[in-house]
Short mmCIF file of C-alpha atoms and ligand atoms in Angstrom, two decimals:
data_model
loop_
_atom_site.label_atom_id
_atom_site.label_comp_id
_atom_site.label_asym_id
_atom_site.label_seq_id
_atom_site.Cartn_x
_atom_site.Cartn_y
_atom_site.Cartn_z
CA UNK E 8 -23.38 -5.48 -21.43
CA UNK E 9 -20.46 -6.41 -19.28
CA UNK E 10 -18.51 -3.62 -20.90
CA UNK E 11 -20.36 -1.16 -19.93
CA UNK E 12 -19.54 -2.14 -16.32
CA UNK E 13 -15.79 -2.68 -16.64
CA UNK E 14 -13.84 -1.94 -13.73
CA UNK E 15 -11.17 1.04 -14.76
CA UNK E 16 -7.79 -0.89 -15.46
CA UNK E 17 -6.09 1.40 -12.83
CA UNK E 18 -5.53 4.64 -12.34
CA UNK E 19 -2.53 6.50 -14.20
CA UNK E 20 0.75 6.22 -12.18
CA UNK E 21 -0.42 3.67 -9.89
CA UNK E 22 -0.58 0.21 -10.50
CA UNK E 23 -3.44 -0.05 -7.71
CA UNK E 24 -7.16 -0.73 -9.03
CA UNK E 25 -9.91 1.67 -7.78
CA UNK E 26 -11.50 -0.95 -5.33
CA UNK E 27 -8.20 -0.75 -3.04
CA UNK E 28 -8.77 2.86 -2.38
CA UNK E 29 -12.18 1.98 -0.41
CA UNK E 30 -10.59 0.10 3.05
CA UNK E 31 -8.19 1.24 5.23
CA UNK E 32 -5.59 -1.42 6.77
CA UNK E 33 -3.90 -1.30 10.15
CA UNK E 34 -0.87 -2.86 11.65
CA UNK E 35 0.14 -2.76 15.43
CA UNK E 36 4.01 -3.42 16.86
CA UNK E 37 4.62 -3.39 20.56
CA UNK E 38 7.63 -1.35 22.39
CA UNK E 39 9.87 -3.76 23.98
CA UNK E 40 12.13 -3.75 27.42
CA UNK E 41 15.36 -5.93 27.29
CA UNK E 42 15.45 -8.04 30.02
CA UNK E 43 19.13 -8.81 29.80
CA UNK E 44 21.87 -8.70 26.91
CA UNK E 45 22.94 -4.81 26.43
CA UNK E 46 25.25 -3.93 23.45
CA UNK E 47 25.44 -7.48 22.62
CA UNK E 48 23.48 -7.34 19.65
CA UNK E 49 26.00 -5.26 16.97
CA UNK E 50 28.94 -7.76 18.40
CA UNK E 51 26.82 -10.83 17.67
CA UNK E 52 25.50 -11.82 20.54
CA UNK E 53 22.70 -12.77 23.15
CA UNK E 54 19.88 -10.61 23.93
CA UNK E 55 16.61 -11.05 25.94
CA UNK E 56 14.03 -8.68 25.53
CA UNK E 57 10.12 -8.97 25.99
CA UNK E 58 7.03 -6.86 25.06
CA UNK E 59 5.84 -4.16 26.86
CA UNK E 60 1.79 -3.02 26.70
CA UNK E 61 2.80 0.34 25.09
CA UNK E 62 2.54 0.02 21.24
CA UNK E 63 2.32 1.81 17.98
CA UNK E 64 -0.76 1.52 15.77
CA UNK E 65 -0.35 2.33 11.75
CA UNK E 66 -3.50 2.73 9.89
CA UNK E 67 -2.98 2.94 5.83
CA UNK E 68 -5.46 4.24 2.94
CA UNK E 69 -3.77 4.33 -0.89
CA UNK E 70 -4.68 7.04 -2.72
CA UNK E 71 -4.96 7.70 -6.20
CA UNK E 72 -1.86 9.46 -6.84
CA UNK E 73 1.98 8.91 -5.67
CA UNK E 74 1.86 11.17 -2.63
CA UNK E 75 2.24 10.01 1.07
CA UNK E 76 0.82 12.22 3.23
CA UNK E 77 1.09 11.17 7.61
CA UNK E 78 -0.78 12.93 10.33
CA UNK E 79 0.81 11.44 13.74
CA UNK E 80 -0.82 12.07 17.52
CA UNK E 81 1.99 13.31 18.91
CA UNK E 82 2.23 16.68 18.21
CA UNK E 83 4.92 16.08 15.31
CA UNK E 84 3.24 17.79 12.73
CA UNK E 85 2.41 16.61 9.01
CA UNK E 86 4.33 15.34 6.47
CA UNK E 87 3.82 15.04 2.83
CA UNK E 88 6.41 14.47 0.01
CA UNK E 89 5.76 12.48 -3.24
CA UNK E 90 7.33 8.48 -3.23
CA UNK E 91 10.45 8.63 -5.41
CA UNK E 92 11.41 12.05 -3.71
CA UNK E 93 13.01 10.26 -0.54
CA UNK E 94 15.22 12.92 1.49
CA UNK E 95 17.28 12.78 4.94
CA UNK E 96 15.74 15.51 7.17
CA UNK E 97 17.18 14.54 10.61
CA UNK E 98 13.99 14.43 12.12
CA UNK E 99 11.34 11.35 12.82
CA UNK E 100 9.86 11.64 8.67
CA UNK E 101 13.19 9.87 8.17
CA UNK E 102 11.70 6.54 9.72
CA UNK E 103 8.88 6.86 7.03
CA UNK E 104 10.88 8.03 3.64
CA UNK E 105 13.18 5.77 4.60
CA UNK E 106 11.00 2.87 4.99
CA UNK E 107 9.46 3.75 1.23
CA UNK E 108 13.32 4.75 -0.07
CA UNK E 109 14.50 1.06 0.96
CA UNK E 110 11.33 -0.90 -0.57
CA UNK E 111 11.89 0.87 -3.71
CA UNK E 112 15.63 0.23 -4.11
CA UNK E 113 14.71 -3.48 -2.96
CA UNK E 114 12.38 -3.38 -5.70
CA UNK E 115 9.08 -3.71 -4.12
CA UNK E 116 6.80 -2.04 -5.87
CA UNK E 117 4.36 0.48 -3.97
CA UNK E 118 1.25 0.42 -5.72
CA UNK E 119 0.24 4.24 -5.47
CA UNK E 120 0.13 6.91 -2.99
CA UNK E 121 -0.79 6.70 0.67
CA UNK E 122 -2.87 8.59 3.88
CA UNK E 123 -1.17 7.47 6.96
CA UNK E 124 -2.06 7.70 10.54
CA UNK E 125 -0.17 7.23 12.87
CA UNK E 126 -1.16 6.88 16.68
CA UNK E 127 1.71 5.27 19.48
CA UNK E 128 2.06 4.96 23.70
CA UNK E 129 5.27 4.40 23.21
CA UNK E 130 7.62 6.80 24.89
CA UNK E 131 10.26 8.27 22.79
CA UNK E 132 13.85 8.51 23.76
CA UNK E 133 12.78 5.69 26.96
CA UNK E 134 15.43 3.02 25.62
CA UNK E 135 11.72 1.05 24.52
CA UNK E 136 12.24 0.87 21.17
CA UNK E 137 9.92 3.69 19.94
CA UNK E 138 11.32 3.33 17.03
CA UNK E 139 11.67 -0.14 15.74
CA UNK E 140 7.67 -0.03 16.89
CA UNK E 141 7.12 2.38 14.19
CA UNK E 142 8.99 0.64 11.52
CA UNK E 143 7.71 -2.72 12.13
CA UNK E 144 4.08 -1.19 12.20
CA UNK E 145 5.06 0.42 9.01
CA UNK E 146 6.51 -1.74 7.34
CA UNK E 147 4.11 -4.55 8.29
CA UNK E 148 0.40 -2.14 6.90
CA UNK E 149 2.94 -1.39 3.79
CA UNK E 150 2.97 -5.20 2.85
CA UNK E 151 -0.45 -5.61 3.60
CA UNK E 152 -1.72 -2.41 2.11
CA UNK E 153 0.39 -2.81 -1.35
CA UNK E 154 0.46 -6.83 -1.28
CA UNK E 155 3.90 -7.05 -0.97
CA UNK E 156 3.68 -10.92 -1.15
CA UNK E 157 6.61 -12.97 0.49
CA UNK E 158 7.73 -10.29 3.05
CA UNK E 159 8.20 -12.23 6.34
CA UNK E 160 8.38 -10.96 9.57
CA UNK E 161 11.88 -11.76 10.05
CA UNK E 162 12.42 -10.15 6.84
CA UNK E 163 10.79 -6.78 7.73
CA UNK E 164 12.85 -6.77 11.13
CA UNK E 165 16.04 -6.45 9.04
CA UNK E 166 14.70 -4.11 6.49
CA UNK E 167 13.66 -2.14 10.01
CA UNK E 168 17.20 -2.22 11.08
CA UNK E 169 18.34 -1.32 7.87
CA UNK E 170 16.28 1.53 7.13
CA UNK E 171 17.86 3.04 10.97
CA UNK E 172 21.76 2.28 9.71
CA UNK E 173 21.48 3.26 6.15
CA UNK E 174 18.80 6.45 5.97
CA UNK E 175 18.47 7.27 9.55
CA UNK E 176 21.72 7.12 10.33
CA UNK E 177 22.00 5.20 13.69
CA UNK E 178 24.14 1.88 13.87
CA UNK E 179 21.67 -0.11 15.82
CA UNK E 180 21.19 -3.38 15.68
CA UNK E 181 18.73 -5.78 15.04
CA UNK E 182 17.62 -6.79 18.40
CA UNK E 183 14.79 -4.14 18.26
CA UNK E 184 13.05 -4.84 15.26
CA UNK E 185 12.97 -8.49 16.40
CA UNK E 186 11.21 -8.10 18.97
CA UNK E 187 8.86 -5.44 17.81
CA UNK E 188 7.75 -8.17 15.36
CA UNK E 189 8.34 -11.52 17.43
CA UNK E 190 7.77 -11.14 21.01
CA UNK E 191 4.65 -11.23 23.18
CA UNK E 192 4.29 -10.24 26.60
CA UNK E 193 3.97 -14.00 27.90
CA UNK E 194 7.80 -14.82 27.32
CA UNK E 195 11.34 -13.33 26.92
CA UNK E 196 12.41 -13.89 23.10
CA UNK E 197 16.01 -15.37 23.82
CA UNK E 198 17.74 -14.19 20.21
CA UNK E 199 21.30 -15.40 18.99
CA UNK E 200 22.28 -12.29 16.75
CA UNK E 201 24.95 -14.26 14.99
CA UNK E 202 22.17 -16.95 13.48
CA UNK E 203 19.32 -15.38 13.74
CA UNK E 204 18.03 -18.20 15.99
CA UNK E 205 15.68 -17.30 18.22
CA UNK E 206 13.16 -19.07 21.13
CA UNK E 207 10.18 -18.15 23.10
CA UNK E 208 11.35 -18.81 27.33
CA UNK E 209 8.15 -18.63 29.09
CA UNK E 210 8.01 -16.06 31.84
CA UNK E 211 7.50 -17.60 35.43
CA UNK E 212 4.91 -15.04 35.95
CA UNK E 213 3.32 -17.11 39.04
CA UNK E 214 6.92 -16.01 40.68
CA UNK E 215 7.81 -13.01 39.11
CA UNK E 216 6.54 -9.33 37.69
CA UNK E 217 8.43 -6.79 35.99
CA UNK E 218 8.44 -2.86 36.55
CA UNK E 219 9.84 -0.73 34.61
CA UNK E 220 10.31 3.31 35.00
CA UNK E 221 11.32 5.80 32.74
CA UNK E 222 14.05 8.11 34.52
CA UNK E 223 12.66 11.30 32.38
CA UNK E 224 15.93 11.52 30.39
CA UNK E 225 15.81 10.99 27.17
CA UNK E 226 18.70 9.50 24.58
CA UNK E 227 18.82 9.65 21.09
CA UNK E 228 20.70 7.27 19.12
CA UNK E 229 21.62 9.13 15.83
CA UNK E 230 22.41 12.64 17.78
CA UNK E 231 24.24 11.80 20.97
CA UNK E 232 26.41 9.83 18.73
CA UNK E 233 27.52 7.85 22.21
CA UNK E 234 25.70 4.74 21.08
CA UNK E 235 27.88 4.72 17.20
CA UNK E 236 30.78 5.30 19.30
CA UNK E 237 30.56 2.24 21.53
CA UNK E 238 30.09 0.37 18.51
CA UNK E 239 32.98 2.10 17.35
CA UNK E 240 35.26 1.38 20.20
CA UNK E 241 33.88 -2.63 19.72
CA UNK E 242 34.88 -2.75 16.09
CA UNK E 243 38.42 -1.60 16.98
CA UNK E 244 38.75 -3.91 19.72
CA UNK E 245 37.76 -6.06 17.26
CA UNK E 246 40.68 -5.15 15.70
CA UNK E 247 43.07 -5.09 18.06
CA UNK E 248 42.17 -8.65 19.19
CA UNK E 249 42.47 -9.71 15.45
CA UNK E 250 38.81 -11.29 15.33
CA UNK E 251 35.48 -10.78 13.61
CA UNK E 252 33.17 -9.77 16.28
CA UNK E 253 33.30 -10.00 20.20
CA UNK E 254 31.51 -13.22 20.43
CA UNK E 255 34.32 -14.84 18.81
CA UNK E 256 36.27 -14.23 22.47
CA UNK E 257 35.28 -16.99 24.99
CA UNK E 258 37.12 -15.54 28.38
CA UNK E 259 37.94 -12.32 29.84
CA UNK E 260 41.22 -13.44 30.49
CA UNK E 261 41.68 -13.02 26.37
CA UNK E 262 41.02 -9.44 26.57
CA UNK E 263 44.39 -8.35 29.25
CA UNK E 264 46.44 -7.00 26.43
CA UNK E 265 44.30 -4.83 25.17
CA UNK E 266 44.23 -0.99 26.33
CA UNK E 267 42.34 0.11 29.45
CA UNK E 268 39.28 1.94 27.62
CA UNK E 269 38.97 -1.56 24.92
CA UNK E 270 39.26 -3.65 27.35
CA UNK E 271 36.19 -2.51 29.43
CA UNK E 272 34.07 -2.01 26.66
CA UNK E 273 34.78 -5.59 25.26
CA UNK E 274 34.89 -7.49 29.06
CA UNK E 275 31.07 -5.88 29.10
CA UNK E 276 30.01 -8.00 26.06
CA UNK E 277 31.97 -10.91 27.05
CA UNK E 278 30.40 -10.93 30.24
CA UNK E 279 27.02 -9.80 29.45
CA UNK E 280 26.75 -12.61 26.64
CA UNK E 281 27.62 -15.10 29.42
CA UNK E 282 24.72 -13.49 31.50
CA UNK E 283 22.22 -13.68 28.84
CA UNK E 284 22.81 -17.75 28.48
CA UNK E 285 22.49 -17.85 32.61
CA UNK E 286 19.59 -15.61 32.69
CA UNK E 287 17.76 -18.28 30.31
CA UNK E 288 18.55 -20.98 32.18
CA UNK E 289 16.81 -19.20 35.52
CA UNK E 290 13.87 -18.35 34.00
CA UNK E 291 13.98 -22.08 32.79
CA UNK E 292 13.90 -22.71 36.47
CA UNK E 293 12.17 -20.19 38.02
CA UNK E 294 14.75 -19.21 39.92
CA UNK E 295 14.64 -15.15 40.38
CA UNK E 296 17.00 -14.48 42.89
CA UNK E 297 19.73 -15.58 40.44
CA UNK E 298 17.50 -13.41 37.85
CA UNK E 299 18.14 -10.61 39.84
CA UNK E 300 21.64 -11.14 40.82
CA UNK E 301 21.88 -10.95 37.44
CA UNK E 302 20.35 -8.03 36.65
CA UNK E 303 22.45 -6.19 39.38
CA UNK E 304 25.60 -7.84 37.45
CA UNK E 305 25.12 -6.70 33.74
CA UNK E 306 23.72 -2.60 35.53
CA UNK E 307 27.16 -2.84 36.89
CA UNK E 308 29.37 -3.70 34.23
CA UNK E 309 26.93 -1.05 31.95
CA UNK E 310 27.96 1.55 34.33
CA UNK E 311 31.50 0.72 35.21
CA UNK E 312 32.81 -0.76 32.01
CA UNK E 313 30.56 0.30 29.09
CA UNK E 314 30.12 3.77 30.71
CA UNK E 315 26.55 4.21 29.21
CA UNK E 316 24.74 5.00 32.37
CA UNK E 317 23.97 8.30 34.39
CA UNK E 318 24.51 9.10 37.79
CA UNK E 319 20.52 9.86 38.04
CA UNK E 320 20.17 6.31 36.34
CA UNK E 321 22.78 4.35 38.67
CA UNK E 322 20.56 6.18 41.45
CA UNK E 323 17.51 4.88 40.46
CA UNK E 324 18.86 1.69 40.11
CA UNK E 325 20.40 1.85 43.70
CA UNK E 326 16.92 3.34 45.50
CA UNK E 327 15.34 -0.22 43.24
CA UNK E 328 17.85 -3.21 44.62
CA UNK E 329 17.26 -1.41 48.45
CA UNK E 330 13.94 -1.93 48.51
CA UNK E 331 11.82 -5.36 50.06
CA UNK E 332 10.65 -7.82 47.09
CA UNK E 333 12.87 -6.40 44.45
CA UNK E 334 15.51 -9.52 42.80
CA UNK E 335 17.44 -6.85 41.09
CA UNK E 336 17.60 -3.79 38.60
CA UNK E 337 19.52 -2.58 35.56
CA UNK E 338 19.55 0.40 33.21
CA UNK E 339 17.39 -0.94 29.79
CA UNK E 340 18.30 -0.52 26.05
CA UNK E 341 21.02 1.96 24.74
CA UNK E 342 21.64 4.18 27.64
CA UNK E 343 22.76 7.48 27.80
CA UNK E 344 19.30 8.43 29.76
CA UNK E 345 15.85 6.06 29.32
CA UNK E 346 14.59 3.57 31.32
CA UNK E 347 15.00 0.86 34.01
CA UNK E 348 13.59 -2.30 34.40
CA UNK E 349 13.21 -4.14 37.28
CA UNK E 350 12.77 -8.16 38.22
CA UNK E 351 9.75 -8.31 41.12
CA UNK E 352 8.28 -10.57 43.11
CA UNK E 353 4.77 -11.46 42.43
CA UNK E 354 2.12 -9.44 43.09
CA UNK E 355 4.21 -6.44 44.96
CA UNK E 356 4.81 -4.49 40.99
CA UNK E 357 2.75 -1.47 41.70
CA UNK E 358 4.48 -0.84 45.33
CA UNK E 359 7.48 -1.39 44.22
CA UNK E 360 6.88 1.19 41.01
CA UNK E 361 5.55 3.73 43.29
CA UNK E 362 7.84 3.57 45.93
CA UNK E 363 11.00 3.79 43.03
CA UNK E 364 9.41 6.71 41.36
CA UNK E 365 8.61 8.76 44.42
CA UNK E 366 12.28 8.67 45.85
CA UNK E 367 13.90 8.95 42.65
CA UNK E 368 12.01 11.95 42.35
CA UNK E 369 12.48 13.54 45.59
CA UNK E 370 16.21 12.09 45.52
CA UNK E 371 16.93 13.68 41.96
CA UNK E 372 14.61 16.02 40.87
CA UNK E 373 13.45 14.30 37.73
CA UNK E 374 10.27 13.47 36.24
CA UNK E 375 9.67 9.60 36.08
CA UNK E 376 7.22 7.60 34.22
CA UNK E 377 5.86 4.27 35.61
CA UNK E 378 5.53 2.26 32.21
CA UNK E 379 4.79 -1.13 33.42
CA UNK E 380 2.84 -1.69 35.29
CA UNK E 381 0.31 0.14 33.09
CA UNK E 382 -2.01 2.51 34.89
C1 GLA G 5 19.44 0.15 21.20
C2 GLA G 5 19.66 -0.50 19.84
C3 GLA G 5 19.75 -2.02 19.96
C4 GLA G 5 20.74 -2.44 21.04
C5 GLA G 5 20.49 -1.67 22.33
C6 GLA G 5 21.51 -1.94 23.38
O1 GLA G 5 18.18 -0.16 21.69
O2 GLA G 5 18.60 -0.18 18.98
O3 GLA G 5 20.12 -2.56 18.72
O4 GLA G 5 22.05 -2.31 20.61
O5 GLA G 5 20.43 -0.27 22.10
O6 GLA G 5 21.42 -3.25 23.81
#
């Protein structure tokens, strides 16, 4: 009798059993802002982000054959190519053949085919990590949907990171995908790059409230090209200094024989790694006006010495640190366009927000987006 009610083995080219193809699995990775600790990541250092509300939800259903077909709410259009056919396109599909392309050169077995859908708040091109969101989310329903047994999340925030440098074809780093898989809204994830060490610093939030603003520019990594050729101009300082990454150099005072333009970039990671272990201790103490101070420190040296902000960005930034309640402000993420956050007393975050965006706007005649706090 039992025969007769086998279960099929599997179906042909898959090694996935016909019972898998009946749920649907979902994964969710928040968008983060970094607080502090810009560039710092790709020379081995400090960073400080924390999660914003704005997130990217992944939904996954195998099917039974080896295509992977994604329908995304943003207008992008469809995709659908067969796994094993992997190919660069320049265009957002690479975050998803290149996220199947890696697992099968790591050798992690997909088990068949997929429907994905693909739904996200997070803004693109806002310096919020739109796109470590989508990998991690990705990533994270691929393990569960195809039982990829002993992928951890640290693991899947380098195979994110990966997946950006090697298909992609931007040199981030790895601060990102961190935090789009560790950190919560409740603290600032304080990361060492170099170890891999990382710690939850609760946020003082009985103190303190953060706004941040979207100018209306947008950046993009892999295009622009000005993010690969900081980390270009690190490396060579690098070189120039004779050591293996920029963390290696203690003082500023280290970095006078090296040329004008080196010397900049590398005094801003110097410095802003020395900010990042301040900034930890102030949150440690609650203390936001040195938070701020801060803040107004690393926009500076982003500006002046690592030359990845705008004059609409510096602007906003300005209009923020004039106004009552505000500690300080800084550009966020890459550069080159994005986003701003901003360290608040508590309470006053919607004012504050509104009264930013509205002179911005009159002041440059951009479009800005108040992303925290959330509407
Ligand atoms: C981007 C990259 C990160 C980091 C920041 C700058 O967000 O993805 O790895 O380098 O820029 O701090």
């Amino acid at each position: 009798m039992a025969d007769f009610f086998r279960e099929p083995k599997g179906i042909p080219g898959t090694t996935a059993k016909w019972r898998d193809f009946n749920s649907s699995v979902r994964a969710e990775a928040h968008g983060r802002v970094n607080l502090i600790g810009e560039h710092t990541d790709y020379n081995h250092g400090y960073v400080l982000p924390t999660s914003i509300p704005q997130s990217t939800i992944v939904k996954l259903r195998l099917r039974p054959d080896r295509l992977v077909s994604v329908q995304t709410d943003r207008g992008l259009g469809r995709i659908e190519y067969e796994l094993g056919s992997e190919k660069q396109t320049h265009s957002w599909r690479d975050y998803i053949q290149g996220a199947t392309w890696l697992l099968a050169r790591e050798g992690l077995t997909l088990r068949a085919g997929f429907d994905l859908t693909i739904q996200s708040t997070v803004p693109m091109g806002s310096g919020l990590s739109s796109s470590a969101a989508l990998l991690v989310s990705l990533l994270k329903v691929l393990r569960d949907g195809h039982d990829l047994k002993g992928l951890g999340d640290l693991e899947i925030s380098k195979f994110a990171q990966r997946i950006e440098n090697e298909f992609v074809g931007a040199r981030v780093g790895i601060m990102d995908p961190l935090a789009a898989s560790l950190a919560n809204e409740h603290n600032a994830l304080f990361v060492d790059t170099e170890s891999l060490r990382y710690e939850q610093i609760p946020l003082p939030t009985t103190k303190l409230d953060f706004v941040v603003i979207n100018s209306g520019i947008a950046h993009r990594h892999s295009s622009t090209g000005g993010y690969n050729e900081r980390r270009a101009e690190c490396e060579k300082a690098c070189e120039l200094l004779g050591v293996g990454s920029l963390r290696e150099v203690k003082k500023v005072e280290d970095l006078d024989a090296l040329p004008d333009l080196y010397r900049r970039r590398a005094r801003h990671v110097v410095t802003e790694n020395a900010r990042v272990l301040e900034a930890v201790e102030a949150l440690r103490r609650g203390d936001c006006e040195k938070l701020g101070e801060l803040f107004q420190a690393s926009h500076r040296s982003m500006s002046q010495d690592y030359d990845v902000s705008l004059p609409e960005i510096d602007a906003m930034v300005a209009i923020a640190n004039r106004l009552p309640n505000v500690f300080g402000a800084r550009l966020t993420g890459g550069g080159f366009g994005g986003s701003i956050v901003v360290a608040v007393k508590a309470g006053h975050a919607v004012r504050v927000a509104d009264q930013i965006a509205r002179r911005y706007r009159e002041e440059t005649r951009q479009s800005p987006q108040v992303l925290v706090p959330k509407a």
